[in-house]
Coordinates of N, CA, C and O in Angstrom, one line a residue:
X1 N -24.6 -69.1 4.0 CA -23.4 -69.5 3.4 C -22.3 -69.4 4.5 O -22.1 -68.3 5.1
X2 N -21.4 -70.7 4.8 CA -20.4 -70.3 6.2 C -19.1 -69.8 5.4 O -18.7 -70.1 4.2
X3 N -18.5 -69.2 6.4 CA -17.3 -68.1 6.0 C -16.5 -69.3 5.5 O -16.7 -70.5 5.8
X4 N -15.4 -68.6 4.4 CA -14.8 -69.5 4.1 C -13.1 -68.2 4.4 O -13.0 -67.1 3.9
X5 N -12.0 -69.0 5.2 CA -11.4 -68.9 5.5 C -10.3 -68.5 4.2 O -9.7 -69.4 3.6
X6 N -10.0 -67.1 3.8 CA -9.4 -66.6 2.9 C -7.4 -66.1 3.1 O -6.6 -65.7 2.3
X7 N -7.4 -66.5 4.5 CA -5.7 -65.7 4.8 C -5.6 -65.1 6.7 O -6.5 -64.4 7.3
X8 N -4.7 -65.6 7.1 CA -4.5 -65.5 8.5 C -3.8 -64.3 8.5 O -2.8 -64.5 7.9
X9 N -3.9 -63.1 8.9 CA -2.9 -62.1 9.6 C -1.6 -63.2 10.4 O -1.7 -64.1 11.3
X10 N -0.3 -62.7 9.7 CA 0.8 -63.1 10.7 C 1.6 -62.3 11.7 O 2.6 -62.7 12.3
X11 N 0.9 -61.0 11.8 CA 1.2 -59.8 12.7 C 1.4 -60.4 14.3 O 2.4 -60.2 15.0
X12 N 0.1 -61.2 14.6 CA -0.4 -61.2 15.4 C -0.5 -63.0 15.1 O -1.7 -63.3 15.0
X13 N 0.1 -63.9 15.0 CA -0.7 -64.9 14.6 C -1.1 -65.7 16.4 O -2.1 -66.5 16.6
X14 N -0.2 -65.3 17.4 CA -1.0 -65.9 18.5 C -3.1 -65.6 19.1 O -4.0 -66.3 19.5
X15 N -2.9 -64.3 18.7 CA -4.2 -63.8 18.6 C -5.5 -64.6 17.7 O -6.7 -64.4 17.7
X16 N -4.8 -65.2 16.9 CA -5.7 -66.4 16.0 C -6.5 -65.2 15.2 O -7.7 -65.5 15.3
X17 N -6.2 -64.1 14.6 CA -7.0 -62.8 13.6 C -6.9 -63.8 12.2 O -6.2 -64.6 11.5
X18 N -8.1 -63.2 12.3 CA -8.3 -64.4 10.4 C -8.9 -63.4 9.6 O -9.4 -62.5 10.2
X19 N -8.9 -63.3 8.4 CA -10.1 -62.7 7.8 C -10.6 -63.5 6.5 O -10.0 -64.0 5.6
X20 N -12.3 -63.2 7.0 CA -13.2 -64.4 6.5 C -14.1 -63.5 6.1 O -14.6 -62.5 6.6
X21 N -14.1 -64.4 4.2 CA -15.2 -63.6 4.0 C -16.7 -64.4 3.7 O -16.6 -65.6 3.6
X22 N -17.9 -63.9 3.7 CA -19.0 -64.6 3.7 C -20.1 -64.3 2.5 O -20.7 -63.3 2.9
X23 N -20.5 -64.7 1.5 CA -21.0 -64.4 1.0 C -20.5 -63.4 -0.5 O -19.4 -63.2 -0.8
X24 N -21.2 -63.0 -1.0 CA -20.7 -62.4 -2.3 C -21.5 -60.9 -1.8 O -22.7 -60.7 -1.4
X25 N -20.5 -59.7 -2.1 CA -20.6 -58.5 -1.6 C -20.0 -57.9 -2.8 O -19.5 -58.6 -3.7
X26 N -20.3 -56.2 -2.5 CA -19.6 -55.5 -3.3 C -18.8 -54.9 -2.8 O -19.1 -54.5 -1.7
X27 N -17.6 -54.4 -3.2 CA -16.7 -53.3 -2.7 C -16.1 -52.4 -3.5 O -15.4 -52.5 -4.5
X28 N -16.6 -51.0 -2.7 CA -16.4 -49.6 -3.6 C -15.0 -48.7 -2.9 O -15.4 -47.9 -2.0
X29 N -14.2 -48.8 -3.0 CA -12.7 -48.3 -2.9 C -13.0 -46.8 -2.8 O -13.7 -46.5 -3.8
X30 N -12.8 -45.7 -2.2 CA -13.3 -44.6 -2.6 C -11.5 -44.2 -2.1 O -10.8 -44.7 -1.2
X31 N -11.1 -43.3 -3.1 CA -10.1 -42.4 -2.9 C -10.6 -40.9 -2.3 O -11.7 -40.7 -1.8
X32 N -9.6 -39.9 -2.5 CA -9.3 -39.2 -1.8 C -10.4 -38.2 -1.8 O -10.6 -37.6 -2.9
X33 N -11.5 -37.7 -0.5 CA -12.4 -37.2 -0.9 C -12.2 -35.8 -0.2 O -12.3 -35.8 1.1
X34 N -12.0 -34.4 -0.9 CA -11.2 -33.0 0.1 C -12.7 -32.3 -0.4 O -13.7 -32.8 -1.0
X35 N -12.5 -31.4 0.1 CA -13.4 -30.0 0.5 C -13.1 -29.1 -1.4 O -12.7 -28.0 -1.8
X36 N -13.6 -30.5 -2.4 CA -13.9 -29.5 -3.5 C -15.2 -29.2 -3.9 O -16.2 -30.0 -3.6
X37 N -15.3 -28.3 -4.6 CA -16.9 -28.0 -5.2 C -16.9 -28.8 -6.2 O -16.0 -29.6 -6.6
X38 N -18.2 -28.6 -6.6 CA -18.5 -29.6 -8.2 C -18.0 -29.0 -9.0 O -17.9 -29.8 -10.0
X39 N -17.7 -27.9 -9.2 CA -16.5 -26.8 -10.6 C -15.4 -27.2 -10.4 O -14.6 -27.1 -11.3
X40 N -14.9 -27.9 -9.1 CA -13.5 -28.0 -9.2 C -12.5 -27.2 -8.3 O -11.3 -27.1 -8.4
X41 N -13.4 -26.6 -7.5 CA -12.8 -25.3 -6.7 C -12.4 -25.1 -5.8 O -12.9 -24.1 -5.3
X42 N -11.6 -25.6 -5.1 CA -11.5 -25.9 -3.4 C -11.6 -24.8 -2.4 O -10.6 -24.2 -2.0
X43 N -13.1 -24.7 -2.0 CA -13.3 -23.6 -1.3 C -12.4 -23.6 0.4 O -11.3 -24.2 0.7
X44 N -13.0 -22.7 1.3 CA -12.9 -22.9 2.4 C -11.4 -22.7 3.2 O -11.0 -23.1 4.3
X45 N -10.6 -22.1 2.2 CA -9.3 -22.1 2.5 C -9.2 -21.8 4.2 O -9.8 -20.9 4.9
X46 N -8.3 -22.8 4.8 CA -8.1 -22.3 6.3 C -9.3 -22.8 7.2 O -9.0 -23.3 8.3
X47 N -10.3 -22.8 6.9 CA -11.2 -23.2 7.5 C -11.4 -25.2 7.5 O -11.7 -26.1 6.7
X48 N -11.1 -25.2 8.9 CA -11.1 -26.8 9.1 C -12.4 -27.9 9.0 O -12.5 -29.0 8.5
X49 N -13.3 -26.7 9.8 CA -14.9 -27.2 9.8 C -15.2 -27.0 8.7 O -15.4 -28.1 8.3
X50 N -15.5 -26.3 7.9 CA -15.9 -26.6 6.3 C -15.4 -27.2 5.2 O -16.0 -27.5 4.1
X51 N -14.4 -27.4 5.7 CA -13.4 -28.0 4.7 C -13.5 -29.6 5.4 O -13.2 -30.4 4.5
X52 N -13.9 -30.3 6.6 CA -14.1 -31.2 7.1 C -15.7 -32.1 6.7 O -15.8 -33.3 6.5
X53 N -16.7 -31.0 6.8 CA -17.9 -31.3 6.5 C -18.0 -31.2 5.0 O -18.8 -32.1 4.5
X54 N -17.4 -30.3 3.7 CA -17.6 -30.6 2.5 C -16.9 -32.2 2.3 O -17.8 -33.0 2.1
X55 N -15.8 -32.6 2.5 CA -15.0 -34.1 2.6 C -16.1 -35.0 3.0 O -16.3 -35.9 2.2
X56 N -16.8 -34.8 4.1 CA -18.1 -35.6 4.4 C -18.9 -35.6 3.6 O -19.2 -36.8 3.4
X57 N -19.7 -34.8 2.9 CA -20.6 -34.8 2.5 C -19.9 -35.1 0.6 O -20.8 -35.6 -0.1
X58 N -18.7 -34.7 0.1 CA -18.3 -35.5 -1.2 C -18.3 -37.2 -1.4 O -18.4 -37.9 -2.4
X59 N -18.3 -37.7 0.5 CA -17.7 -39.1 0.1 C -19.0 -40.3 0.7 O -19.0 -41.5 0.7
X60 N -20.1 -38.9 1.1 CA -21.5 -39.3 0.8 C -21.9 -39.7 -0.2 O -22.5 -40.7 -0.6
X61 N -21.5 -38.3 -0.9 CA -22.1 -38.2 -2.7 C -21.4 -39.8 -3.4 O -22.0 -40.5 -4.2
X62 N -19.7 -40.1 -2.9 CA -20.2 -41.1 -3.7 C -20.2 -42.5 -3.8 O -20.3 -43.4 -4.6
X63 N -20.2 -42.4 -2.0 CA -21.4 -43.8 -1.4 C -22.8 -44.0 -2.2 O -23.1 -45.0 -2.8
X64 N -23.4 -42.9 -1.9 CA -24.9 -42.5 -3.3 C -24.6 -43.3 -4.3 O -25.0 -44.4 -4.4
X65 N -23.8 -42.5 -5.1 CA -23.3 -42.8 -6.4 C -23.8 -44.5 -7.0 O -24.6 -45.0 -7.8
X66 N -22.9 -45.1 -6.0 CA -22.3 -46.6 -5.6 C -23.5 -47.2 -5.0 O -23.4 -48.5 -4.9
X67 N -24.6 -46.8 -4.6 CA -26.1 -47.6 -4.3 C -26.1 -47.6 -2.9 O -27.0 -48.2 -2.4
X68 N -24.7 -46.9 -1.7 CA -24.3 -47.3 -0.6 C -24.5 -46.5 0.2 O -25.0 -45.5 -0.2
X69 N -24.3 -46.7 1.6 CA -24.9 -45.1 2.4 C -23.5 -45.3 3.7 O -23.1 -46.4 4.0
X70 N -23.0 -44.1 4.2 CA -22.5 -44.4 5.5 C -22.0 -45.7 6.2 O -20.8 -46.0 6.4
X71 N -23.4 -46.4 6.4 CA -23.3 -47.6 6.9 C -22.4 -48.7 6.2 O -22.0 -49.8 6.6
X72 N -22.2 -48.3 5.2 CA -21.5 -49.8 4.3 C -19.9 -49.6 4.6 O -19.1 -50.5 4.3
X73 N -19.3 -48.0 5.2 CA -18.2 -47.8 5.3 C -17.4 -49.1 6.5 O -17.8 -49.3 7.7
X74 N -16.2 -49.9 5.9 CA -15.7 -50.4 6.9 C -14.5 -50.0 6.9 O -13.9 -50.5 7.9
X75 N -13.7 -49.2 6.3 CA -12.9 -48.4 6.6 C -12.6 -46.6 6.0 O -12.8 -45.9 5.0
X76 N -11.9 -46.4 7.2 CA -11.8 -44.7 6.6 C -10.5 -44.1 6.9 O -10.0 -44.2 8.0
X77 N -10.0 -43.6 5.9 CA -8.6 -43.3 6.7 C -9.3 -41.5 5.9 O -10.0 -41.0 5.0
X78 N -8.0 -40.9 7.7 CA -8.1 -39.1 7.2 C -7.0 -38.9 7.3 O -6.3 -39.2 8.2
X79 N -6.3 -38.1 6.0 CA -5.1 -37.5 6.3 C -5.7 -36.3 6.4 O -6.8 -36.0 6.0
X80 N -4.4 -35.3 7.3 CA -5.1 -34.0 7.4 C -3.2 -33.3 8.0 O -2.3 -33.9 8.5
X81 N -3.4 -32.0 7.6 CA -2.3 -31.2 7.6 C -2.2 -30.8 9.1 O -1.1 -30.5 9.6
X82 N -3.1 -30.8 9.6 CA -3.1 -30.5 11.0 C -3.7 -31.0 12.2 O -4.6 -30.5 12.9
X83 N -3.0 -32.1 12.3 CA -4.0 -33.2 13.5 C -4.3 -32.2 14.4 O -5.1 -31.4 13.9
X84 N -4.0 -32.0 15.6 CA -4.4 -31.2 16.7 C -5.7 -30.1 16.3 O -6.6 -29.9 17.0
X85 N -5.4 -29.3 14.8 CA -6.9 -28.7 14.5 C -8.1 -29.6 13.7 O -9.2 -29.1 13.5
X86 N -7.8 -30.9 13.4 CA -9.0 -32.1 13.3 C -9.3 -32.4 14.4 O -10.5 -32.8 14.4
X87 N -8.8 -32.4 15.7 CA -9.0 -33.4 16.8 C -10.3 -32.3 16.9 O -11.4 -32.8 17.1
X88 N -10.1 -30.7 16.9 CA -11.0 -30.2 18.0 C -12.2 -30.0 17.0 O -12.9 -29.0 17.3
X89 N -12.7 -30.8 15.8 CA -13.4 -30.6 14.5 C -13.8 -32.1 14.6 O -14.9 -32.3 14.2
X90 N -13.3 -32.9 15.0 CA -13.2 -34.6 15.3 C -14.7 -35.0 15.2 O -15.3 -35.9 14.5
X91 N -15.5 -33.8 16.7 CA -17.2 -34.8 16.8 C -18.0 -34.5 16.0 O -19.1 -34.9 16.1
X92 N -17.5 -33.7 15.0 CA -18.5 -33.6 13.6 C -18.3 -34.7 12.7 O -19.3 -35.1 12.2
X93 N -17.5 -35.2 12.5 CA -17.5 -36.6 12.0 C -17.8 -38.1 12.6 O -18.2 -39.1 12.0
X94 N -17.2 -37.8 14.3 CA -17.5 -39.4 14.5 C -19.5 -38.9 14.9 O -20.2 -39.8 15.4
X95 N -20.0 -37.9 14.7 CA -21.4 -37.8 14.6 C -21.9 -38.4 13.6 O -22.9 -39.2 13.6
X96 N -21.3 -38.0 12.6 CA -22.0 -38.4 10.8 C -21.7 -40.0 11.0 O -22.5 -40.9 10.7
X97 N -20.5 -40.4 11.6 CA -20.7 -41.6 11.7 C -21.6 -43.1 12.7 O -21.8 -44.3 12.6
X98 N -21.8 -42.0 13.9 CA -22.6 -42.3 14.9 C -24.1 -42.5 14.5 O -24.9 -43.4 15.0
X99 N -24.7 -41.1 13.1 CA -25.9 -41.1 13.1 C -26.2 -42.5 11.8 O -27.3 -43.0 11.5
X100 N -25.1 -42.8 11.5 CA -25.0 -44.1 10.7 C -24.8 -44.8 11.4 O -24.7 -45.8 10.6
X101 N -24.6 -45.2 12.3 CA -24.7 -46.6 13.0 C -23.7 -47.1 12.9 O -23.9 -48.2 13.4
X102 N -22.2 -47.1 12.3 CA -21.2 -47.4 12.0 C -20.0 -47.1 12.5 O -19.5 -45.9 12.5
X103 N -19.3 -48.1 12.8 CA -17.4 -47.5 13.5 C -16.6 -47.8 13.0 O -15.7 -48.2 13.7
X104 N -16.4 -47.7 11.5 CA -15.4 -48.6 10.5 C -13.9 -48.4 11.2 O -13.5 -47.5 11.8
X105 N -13.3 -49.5 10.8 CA -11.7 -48.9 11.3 C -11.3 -47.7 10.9 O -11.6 -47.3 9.8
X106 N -10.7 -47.0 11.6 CA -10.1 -45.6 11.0 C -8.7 -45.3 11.4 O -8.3 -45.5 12.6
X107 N -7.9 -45.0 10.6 CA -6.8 -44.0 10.8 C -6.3 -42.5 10.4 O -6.3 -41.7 9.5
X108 N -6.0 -42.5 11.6 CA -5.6 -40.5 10.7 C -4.1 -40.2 10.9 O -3.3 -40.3 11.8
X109 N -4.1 -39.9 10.0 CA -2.8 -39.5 9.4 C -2.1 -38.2 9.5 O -2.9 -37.3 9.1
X110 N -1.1 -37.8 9.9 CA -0.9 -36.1 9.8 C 0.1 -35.9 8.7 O 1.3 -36.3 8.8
X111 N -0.6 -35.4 7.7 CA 0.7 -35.1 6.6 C 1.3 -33.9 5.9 O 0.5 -33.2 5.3
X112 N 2.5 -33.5 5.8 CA 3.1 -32.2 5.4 C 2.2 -31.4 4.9 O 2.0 -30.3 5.5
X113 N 1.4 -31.8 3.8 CA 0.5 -31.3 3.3 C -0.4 -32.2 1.9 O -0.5 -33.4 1.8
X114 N -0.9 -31.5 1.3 CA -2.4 -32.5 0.8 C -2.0 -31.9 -0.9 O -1.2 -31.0 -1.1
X115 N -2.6 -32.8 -1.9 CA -2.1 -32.6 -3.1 C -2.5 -30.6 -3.7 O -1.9 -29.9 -4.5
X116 N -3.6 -30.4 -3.1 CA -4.0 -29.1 -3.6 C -3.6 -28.3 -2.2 O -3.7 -28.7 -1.0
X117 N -3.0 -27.3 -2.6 CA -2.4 -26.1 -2.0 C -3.8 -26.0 -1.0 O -5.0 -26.1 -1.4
X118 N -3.6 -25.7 0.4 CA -4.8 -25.1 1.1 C -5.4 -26.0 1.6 O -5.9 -25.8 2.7
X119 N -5.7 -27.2 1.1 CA -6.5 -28.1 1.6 C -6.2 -28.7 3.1 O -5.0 -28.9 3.3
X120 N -7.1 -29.0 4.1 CA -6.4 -29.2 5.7 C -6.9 -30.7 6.2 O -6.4 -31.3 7.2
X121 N -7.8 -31.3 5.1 CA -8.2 -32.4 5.3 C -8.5 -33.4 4.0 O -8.9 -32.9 3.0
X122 N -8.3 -35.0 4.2 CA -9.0 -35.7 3.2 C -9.2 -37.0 3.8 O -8.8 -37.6 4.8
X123 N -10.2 -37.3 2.5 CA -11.0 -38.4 3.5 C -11.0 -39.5 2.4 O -11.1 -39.3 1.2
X124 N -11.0 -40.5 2.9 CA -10.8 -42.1 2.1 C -11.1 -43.4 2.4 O -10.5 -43.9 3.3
X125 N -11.8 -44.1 1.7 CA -12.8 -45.3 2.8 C -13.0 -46.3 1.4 O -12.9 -46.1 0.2
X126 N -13.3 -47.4 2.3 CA -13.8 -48.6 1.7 C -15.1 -49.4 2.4 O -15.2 -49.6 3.6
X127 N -16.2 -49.8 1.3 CA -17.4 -49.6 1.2 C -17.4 -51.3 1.2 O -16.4 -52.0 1.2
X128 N -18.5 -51.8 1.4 CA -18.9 -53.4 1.3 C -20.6 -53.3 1.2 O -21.1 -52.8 2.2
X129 N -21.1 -53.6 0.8 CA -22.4 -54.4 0.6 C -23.2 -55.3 -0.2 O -24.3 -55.7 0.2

């Protein structure tokens, strides 16, 4: 089926950026995915790497969920309270995304702080397949 031309970016319009979509896909929106347990609990207070790899592994659970895996992520945005302590926490994630074979757009964000008291990171993506 050839792409059919849905809206031109005008950011950039010398660059000729289009986005085209092909085919009929699904797309799973995933909000905000932090370092909580399944009770509800947000463990790991302070701790960047646990609190980095639970976020990973919640927004697995609900890629799962969604029939999806890693690979379907085309975008990810991280807010986190403390850029400079994500950066040195950073190759545990672009791993999980490396061992998926995927480089979705990403942004990260540094923000005052996160809706639950304590929390140092969150994670947020959009899914396609």
């Amino acid at each position: 089926m050839p792409g059919v031309l849905v809206g031109q970016l005008q950011a950039q319009p010398a660059a000729g950026v289009r986005l085209v979509v092909t085919g009929h896909t699904r797309t799973l929106y995933v909000s905000g995915q932090t370092a909580m347990s399944g009770d509800g609990v947000p463990p790991h207070e302070g701790d960047m790497a646990a609190q980095l790899a639970l976020s990973v592994e919640n927004l697995e659970a609900v890629l799962r969920e969604a029939g999806m895996s890693p690979a379907n992520l085309v975008r990810l945005g991280v807010y986190t309270t403390d850029v400079d302590l994500l950066l040195r926490h950073y190759g545990a994630l672009a791993a999980w995304l490396g061992a998926a074979e995927v480089a979705p757009t990403t942004t990260m964000l540094g923000v005052a702080r996160l809706a639950i008291p304590g929390q140092l990171v969150e994670l947020e993506g959009t899914a396609d397949a």
